mmCIF file of C-alpha atoms in Angstrom:
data_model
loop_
_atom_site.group_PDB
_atom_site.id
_atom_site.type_symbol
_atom_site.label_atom_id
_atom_site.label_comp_id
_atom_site.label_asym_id
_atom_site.label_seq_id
_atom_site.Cartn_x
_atom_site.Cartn_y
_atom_site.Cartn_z
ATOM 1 C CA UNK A 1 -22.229 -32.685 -42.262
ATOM 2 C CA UNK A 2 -25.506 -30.854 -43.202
ATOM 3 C CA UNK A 3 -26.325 -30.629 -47.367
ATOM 4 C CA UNK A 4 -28.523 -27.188 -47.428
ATOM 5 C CA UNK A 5 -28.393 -28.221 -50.840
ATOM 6 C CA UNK A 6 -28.961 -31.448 -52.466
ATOM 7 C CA UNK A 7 -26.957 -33.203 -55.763
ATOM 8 C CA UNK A 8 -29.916 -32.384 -57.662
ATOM 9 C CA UNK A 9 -29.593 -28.441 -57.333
ATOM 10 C CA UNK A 10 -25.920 -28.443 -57.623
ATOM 11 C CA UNK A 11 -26.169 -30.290 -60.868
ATOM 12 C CA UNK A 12 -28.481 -27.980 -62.416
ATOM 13 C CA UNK A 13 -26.453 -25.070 -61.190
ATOM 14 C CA UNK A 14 -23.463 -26.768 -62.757
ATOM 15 C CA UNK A 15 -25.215 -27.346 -66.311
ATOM 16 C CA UNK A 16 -25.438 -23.495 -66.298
ATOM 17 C CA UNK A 17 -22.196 -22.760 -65.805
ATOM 18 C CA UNK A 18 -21.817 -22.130 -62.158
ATOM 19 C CA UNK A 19 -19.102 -22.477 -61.132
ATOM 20 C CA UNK A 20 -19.521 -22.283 -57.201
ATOM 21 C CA UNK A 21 -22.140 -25.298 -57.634
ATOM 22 C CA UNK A 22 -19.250 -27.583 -59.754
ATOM 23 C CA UNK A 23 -17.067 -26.247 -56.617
ATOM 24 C CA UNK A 24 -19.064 -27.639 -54.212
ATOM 25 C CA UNK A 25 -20.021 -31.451 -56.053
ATOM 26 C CA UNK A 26 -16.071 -31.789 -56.254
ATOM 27 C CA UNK A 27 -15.595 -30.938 -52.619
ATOM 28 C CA UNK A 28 -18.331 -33.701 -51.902
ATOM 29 C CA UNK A 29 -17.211 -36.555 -54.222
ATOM 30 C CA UNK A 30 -13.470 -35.614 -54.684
ATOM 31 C CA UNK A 31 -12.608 -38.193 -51.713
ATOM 32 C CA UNK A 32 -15.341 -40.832 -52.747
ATOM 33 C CA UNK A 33 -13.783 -40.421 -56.598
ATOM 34 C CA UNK A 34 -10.084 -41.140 -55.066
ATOM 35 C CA UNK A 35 -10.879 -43.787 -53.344
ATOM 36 C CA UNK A 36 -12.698 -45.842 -56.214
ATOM 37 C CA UNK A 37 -9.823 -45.039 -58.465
ATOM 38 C CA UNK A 38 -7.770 -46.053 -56.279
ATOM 39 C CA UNK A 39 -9.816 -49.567 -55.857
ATOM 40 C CA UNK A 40 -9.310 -49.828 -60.013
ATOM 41 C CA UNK A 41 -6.045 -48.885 -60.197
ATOM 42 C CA UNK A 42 -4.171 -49.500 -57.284
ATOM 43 C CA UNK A 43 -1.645 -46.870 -57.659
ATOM 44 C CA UNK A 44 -2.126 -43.371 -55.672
ATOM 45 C CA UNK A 45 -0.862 -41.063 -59.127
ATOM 46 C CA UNK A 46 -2.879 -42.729 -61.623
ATOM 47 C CA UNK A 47 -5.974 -42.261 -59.115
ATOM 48 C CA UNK A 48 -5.759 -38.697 -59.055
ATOM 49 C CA UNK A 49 -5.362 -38.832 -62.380
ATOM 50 C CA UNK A 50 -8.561 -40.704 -63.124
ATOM 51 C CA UNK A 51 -10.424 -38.368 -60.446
ATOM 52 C CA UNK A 52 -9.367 -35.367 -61.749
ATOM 53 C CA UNK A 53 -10.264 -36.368 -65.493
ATOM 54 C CA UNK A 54 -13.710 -37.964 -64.300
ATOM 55 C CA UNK A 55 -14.669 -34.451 -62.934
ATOM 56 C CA UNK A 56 -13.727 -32.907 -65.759
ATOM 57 C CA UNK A 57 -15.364 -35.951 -68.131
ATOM 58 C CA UNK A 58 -18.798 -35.482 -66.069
ATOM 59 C CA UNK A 59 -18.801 -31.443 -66.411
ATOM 60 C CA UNK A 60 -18.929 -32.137 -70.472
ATOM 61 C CA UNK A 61 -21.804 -34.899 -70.416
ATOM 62 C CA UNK A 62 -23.756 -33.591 -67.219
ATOM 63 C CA UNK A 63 -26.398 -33.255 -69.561
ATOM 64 C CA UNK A 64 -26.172 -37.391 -69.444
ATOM 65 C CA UNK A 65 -26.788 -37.309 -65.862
ATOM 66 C CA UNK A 66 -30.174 -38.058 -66.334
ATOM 67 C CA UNK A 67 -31.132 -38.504 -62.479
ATOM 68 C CA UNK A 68 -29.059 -35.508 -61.389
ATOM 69 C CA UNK A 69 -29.981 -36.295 -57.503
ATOM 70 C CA UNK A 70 -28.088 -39.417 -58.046
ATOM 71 C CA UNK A 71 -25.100 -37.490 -59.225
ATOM 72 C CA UNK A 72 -22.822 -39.523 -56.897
ATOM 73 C CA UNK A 73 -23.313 -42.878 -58.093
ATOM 74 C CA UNK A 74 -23.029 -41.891 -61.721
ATOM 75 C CA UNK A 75 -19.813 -40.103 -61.425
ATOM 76 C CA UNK A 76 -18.421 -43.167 -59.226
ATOM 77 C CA UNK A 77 -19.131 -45.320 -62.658
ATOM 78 C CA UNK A 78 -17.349 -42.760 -64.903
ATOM 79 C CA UNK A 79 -14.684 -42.620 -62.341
ATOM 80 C CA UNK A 80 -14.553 -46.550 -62.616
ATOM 81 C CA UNK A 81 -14.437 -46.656 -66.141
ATOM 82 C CA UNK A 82 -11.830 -44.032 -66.227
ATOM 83 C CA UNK A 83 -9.568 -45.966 -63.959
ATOM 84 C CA UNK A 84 -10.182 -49.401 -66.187
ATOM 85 C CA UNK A 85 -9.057 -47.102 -69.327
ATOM 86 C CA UNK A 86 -6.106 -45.845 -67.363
ATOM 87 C CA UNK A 87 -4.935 -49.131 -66.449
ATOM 88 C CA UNK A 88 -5.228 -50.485 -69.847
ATOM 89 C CA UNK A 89 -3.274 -47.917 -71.480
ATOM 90 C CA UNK A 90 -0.657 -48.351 -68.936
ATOM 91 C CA UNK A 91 -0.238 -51.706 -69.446
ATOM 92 C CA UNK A 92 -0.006 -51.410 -73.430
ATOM 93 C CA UNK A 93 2.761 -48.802 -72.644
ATOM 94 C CA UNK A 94 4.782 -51.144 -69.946
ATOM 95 C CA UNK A 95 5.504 -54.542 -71.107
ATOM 96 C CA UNK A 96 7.584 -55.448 -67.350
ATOM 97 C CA UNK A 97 4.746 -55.048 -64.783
ATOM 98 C CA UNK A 98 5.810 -52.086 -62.290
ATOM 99 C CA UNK A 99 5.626 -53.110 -58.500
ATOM 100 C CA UNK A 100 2.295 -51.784 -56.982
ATOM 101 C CA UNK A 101 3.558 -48.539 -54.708
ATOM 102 C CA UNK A 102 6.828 -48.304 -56.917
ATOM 103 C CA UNK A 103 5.743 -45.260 -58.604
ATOM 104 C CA UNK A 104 4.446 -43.565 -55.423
ATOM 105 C CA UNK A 105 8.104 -43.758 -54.268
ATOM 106 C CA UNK A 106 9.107 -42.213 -57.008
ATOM 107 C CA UNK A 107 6.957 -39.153 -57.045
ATOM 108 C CA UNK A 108 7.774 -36.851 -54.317
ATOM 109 C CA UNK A 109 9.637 -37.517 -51.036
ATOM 110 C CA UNK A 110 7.799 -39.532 -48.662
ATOM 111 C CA UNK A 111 8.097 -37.914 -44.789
ATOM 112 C CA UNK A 112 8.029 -40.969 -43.051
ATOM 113 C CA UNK A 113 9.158 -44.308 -44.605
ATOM 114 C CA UNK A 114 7.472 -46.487 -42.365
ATOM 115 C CA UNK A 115 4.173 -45.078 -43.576
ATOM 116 C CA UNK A 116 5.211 -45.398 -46.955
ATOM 117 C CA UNK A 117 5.827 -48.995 -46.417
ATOM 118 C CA UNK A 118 2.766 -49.677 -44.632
ATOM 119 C CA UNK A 119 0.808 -48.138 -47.629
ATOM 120 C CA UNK A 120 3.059 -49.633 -50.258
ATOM 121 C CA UNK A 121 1.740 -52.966 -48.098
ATOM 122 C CA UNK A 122 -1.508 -52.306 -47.752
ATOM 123 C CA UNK A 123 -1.677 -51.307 -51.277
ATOM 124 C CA UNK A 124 -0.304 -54.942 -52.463
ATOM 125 C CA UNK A 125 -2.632 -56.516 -50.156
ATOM 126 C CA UNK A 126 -5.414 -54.735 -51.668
ATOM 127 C CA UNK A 127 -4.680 -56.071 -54.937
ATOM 128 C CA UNK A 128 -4.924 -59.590 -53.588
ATOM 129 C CA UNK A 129 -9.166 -58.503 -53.485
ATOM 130 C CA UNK A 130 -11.768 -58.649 -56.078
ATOM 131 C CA UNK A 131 -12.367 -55.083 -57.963
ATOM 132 C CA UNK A 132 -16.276 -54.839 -55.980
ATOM 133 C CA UNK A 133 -14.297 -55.405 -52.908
ATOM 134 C CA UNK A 134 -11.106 -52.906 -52.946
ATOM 135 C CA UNK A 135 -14.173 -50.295 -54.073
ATOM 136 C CA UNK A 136 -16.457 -51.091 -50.947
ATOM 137 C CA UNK A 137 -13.992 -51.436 -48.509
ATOM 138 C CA UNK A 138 -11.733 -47.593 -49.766
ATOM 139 C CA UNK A 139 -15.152 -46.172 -49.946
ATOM 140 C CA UNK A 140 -16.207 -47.107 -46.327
ATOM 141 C CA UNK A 141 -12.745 -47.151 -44.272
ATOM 142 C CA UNK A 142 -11.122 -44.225 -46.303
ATOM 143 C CA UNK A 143 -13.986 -42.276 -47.017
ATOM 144 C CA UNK A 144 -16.197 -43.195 -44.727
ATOM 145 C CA UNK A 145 -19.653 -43.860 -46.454
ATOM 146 C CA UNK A 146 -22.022 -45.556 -44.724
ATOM 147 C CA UNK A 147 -23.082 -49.256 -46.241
ATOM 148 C CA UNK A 148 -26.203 -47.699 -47.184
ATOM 149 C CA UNK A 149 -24.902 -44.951 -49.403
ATOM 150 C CA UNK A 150 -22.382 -47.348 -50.861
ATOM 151 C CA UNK A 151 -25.181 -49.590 -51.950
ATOM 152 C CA UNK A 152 -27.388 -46.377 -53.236
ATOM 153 C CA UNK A 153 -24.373 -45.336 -54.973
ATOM 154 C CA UNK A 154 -22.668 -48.690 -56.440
ATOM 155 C CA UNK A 155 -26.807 -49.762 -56.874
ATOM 156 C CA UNK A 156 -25.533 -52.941 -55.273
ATOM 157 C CA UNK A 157 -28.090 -54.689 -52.256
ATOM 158 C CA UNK A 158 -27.455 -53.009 -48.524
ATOM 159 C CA UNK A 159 -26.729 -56.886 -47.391
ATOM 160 C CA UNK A 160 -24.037 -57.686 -50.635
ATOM 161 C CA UNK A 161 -22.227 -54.586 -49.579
ATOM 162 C CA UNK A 162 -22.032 -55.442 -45.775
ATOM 163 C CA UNK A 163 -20.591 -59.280 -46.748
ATOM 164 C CA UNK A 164 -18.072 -57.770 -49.510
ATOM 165 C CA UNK A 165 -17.404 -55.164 -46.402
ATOM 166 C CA UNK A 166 -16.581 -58.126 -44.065
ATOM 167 C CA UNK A 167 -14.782 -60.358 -46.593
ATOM 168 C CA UNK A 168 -12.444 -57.523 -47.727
ATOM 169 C CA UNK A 169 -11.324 -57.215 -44.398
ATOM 170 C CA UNK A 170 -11.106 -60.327 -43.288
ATOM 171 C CA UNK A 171 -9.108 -60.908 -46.564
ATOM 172 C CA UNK A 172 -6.456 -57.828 -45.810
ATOM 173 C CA UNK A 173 -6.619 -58.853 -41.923
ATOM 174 C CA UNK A 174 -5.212 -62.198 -42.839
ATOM 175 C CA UNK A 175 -3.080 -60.758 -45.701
ATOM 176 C CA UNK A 176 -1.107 -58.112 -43.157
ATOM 177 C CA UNK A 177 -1.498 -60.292 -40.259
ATOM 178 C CA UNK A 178 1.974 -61.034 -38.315
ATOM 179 C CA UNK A 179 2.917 -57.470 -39.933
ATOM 180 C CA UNK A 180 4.471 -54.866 -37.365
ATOM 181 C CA UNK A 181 1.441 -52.070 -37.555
ATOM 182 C CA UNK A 182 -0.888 -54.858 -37.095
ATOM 183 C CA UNK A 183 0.953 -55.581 -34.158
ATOM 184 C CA UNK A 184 1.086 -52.519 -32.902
ATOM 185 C CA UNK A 185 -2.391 -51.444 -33.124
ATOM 186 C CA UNK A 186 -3.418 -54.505 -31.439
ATOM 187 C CA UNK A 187 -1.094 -53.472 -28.717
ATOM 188 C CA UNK A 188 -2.549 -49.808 -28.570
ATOM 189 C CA UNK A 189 -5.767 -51.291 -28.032
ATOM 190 C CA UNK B 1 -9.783 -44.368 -33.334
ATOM 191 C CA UNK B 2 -11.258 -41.691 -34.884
ATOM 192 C CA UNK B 3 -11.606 -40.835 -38.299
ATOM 193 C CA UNK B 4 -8.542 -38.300 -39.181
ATOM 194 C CA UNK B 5 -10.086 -36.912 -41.894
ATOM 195 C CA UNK B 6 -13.993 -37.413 -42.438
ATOM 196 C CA UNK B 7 -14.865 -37.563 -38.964
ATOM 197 C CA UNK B 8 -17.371 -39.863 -40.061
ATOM 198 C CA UNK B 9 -18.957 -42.634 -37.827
ATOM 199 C CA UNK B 10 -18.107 -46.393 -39.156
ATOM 200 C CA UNK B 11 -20.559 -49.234 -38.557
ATOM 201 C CA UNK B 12 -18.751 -52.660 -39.123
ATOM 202 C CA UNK B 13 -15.573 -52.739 -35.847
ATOM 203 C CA UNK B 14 -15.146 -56.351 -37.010
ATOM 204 C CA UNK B 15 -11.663 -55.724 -37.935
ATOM 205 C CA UNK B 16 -10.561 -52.418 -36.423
ATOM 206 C CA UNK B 17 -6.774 -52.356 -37.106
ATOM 207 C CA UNK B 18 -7.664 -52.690 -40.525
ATOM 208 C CA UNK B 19 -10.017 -49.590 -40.441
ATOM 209 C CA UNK B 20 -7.278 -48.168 -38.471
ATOM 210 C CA UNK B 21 -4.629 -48.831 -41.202
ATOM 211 C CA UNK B 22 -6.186 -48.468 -44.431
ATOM 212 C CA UNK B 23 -5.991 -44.520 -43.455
ATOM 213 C CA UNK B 24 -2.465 -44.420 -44.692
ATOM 214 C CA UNK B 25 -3.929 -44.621 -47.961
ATOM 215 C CA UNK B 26 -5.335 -41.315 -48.013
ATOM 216 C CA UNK B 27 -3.166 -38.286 -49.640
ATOM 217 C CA UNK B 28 -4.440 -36.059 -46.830
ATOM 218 C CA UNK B 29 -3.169 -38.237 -44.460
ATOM 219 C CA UNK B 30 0.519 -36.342 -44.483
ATOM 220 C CA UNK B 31 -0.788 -33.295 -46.435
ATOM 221 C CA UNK B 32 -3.144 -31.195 -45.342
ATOM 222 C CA UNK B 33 -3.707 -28.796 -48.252
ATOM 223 C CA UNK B 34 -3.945 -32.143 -50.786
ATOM 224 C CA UNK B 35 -7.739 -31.759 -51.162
ATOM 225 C CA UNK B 36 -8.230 -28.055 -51.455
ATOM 226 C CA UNK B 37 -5.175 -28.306 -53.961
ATOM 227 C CA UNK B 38 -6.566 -31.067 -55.625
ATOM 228 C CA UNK B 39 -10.265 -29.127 -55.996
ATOM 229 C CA UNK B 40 -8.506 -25.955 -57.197
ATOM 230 C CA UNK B 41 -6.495 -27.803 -60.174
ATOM 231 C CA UNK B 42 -9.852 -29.317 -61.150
ATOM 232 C CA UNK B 43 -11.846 -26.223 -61.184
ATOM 233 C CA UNK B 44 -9.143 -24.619 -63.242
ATOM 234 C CA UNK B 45 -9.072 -27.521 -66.189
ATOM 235 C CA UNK B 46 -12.811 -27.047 -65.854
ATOM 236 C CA UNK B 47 -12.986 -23.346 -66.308
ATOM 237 C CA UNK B 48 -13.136 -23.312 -69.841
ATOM 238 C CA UNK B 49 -15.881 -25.064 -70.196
ATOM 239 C CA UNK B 50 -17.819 -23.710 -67.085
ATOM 240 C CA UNK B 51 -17.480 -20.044 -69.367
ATOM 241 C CA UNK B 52 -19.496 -22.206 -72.255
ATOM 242 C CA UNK B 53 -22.154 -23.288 -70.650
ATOM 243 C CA UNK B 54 -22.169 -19.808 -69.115
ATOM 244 C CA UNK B 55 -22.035 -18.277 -72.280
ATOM 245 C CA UNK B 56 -24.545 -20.817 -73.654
ATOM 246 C CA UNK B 57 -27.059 -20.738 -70.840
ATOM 247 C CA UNK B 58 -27.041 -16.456 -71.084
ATOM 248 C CA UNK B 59 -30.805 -14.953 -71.213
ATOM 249 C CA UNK B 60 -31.609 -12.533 -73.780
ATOM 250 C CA UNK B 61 -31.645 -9.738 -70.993
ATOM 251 C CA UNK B 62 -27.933 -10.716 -70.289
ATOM 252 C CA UNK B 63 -26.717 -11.145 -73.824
ATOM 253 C CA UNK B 64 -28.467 -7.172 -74.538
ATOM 254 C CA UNK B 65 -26.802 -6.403 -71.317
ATOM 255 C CA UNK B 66 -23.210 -7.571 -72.626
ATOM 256 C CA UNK B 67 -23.530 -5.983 -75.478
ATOM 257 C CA UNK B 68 -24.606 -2.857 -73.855
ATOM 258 C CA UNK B 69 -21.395 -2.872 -71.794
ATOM 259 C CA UNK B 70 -19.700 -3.002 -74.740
ATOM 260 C CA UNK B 71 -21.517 -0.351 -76.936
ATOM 261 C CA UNK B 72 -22.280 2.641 -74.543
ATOM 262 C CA UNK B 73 -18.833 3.394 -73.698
ATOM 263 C CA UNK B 74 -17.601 2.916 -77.565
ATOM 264 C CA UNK B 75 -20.215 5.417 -78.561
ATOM 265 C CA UNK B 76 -19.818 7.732 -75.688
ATOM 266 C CA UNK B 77 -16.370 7.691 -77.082
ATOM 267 C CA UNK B 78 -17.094 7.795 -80.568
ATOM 268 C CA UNK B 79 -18.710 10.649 -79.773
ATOM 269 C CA UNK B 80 -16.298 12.376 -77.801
ATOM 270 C CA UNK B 81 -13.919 12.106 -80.418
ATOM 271 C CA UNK B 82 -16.128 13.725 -82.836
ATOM 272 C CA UNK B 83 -16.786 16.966 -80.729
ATOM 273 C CA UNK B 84 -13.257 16.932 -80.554
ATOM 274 C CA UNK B 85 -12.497 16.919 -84.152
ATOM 275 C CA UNK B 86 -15.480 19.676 -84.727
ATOM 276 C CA UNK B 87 -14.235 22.393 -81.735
ATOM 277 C CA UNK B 88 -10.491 21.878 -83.042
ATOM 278 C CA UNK B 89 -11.366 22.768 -87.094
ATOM 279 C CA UNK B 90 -12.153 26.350 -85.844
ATOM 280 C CA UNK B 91 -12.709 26.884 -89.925
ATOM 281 C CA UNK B 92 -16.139 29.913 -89.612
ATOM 282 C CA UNK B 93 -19.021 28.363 -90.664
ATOM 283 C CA UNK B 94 -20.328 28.935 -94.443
ATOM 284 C CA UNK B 95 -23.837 30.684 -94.827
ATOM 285 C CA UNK B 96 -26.102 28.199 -96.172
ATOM 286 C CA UNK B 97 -27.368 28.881 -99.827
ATOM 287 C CA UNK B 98 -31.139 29.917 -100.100
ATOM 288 C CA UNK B 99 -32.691 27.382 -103.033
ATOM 289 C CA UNK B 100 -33.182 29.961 -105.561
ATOM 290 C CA UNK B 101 -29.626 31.293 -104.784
ATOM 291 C CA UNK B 102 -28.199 28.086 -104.988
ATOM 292 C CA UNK B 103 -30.418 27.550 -108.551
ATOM 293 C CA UNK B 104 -29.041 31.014 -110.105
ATOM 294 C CA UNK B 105 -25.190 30.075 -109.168
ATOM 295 C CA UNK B 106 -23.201 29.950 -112.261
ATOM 296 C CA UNK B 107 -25.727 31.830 -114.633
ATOM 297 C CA UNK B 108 -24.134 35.079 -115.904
ATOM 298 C CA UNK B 109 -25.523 38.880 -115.395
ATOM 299 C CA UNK B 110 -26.763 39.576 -118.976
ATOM 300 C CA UNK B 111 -28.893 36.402 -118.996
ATOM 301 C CA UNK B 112 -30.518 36.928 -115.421
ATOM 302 C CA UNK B 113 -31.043 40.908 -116.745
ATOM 303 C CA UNK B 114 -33.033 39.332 -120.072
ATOM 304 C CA UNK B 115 -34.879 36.903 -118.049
ATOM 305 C CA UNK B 116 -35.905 39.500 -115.712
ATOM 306 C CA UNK B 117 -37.236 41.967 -118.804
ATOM 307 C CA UNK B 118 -40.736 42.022 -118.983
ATOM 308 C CA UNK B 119 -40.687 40.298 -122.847
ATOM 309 C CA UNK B 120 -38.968 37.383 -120.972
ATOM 310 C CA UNK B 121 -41.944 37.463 -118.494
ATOM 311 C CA UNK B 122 -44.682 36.819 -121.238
ATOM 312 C CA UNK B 123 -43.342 33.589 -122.228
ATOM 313 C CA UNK B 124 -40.906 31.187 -121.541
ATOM 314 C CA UNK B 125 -37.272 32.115 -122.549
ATOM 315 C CA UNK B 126 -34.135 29.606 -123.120
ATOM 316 C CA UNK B 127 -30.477 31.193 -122.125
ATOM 317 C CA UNK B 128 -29.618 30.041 -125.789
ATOM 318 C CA UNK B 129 -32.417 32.314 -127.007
ATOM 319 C CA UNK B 130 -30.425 35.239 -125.261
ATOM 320 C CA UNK B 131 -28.487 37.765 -127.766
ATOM 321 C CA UNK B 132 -25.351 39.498 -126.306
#
């Protein structure tokens, strides 16, 4: 996808009130956002939860973005800390733990069980991972972000986010392996 | 397998039916509208305080601008209303008092008689000096 214009521009457009240029920075991070909640939080509702009220968190304190080209990788740490909040008020408010996926199920009608369960699976076995490694590994396979803007973005080392990368999946691949998609897939292949 | 979504290239193939899975996760992945939906519910908790910093961020041409929107018509109608008001009191206009008219008014006939006698004109004369 070509930028014709960059963070920077759409930040400063965004301090003014611009709608259009706030538009456009959710349309580019919304997905990143999700998946880093997601990483923290491990449940599908409170990650849109946490994106939706880092958005609206970073509108009030853009003026905090102090390197507004690296608008990405600031909103990914309010997004993170968001999350951590989340998850700590839900566990003050639940005192039995609630099965990762269970309230996913009960939200809305799922189309197709089986991919319910897979994700319900994958979701568990993504728990099993160290926070860094969940985030690296949504942000790369579900997004899509390259190892080098993960490490711009997370300000981690290019080489510590290809071995997290590589561990995470190793880590799931032996967590879901013997499971029927796995199975599958290979079989596709 | 391609991306559904991003369409975006992926580097590492170590574990592919990982890459391959881990898709399920995203919301889009069954609905289609879940990212447009999801960008217009955050632009419209964030409208409120887009119209601040609008409001604050407004040049001085702008804010004379807004106000201009906002005063030309209400005089225009003031105005109108005015005109109104004048063409329907169809009350004839009174003939405007000259100053020495207007100075006179009040002061009876035998006193403006006296004060127009030639005695009265060789010195000054007070109406209470005036004999009926």
């Amino acid at each position: 996808m070509i930028r014709t214009t960059t963070d920077g521009e759409l930040v400063r457009r965004a301090r003014a009130g611009e709608g259009r240029a706030f538009g456009e920075l959710i349309g580019r991070y919304q997905r990143a956002a999700f998946a880093v909640a997601l990483a923290v939080t491990g449940s599908r509702e409170d990650a849109e939860d946490a994106t939706q009220e880092s958005f609206l968190v970073a509108l009030e304190h853009l003026e905090d973005c102090r390197s507004p080209e690296r608008f990405g990788g600031w909103l990914m740490t309010i997004v993170r800390n968001r999350s951590r909040n989340l998850v700590r008020r839900e566990a003050l408010r639940q005192t039995d733990p609630i099965p990762i996926g269970a309230r996913s199920r009960r939200r809305g009608p799922d189309g197709d069980t089986e991919t319910a369960e897979l994700r319900r699976r994958l979701e568990q076995a993504l728990r099993g991972l160290p926070e860094v490694q969940r985030e690296i590994v949504l942000l790369h396979d579900l997004e899509g972000w390259k190892h080098r803007e993960i490490a711009e973005r997370l300000e981690l080392p290019p080489g510590t986010v290809r071995s997290h990368l590589h561990f995470a999946r190793k880590a799931l691949r032996a967590e879901l392996d013997g499971e029927q998609w796995i199975q599958s897939i290979r079989e596709r292949a | 397998m391609s991306d559904p979504w991003t369409g975006r290239g992926r580097e590492d193939r170590a574990a592919p039916e990982v890459v391959d899975l881990v898709g399920v996760l995203d919301p889009g992945f069954e609905d289609g509208e879940y990212w447009r939906r999801m960008r217009l519910r955050i632009m419209s908790a964030a409208a409120p305080e887009l119209a601040r910093r609008r409001a604050e961020h407004a040049t001085v041409f702008e804010v004379v601008e807004g106000w201009a929107r906002m005063l030309v018509p209400a005089a225009a109608l003031a105005a109108g209303l005015a005109a109104l008001i004048l063409l329907r009191d169809g009350a004839p206009a009174t003939r405007p008092l000259a100053v020495d008219e207007f100075l006179l008014s009040g002061i009876e006939e035998p006193v403006l008689s006296e004060l127009a006698s030639p005695s009265g004109a060789e010195g000054a004369v007070f109406a209470s000096e005036v004999r009926f």
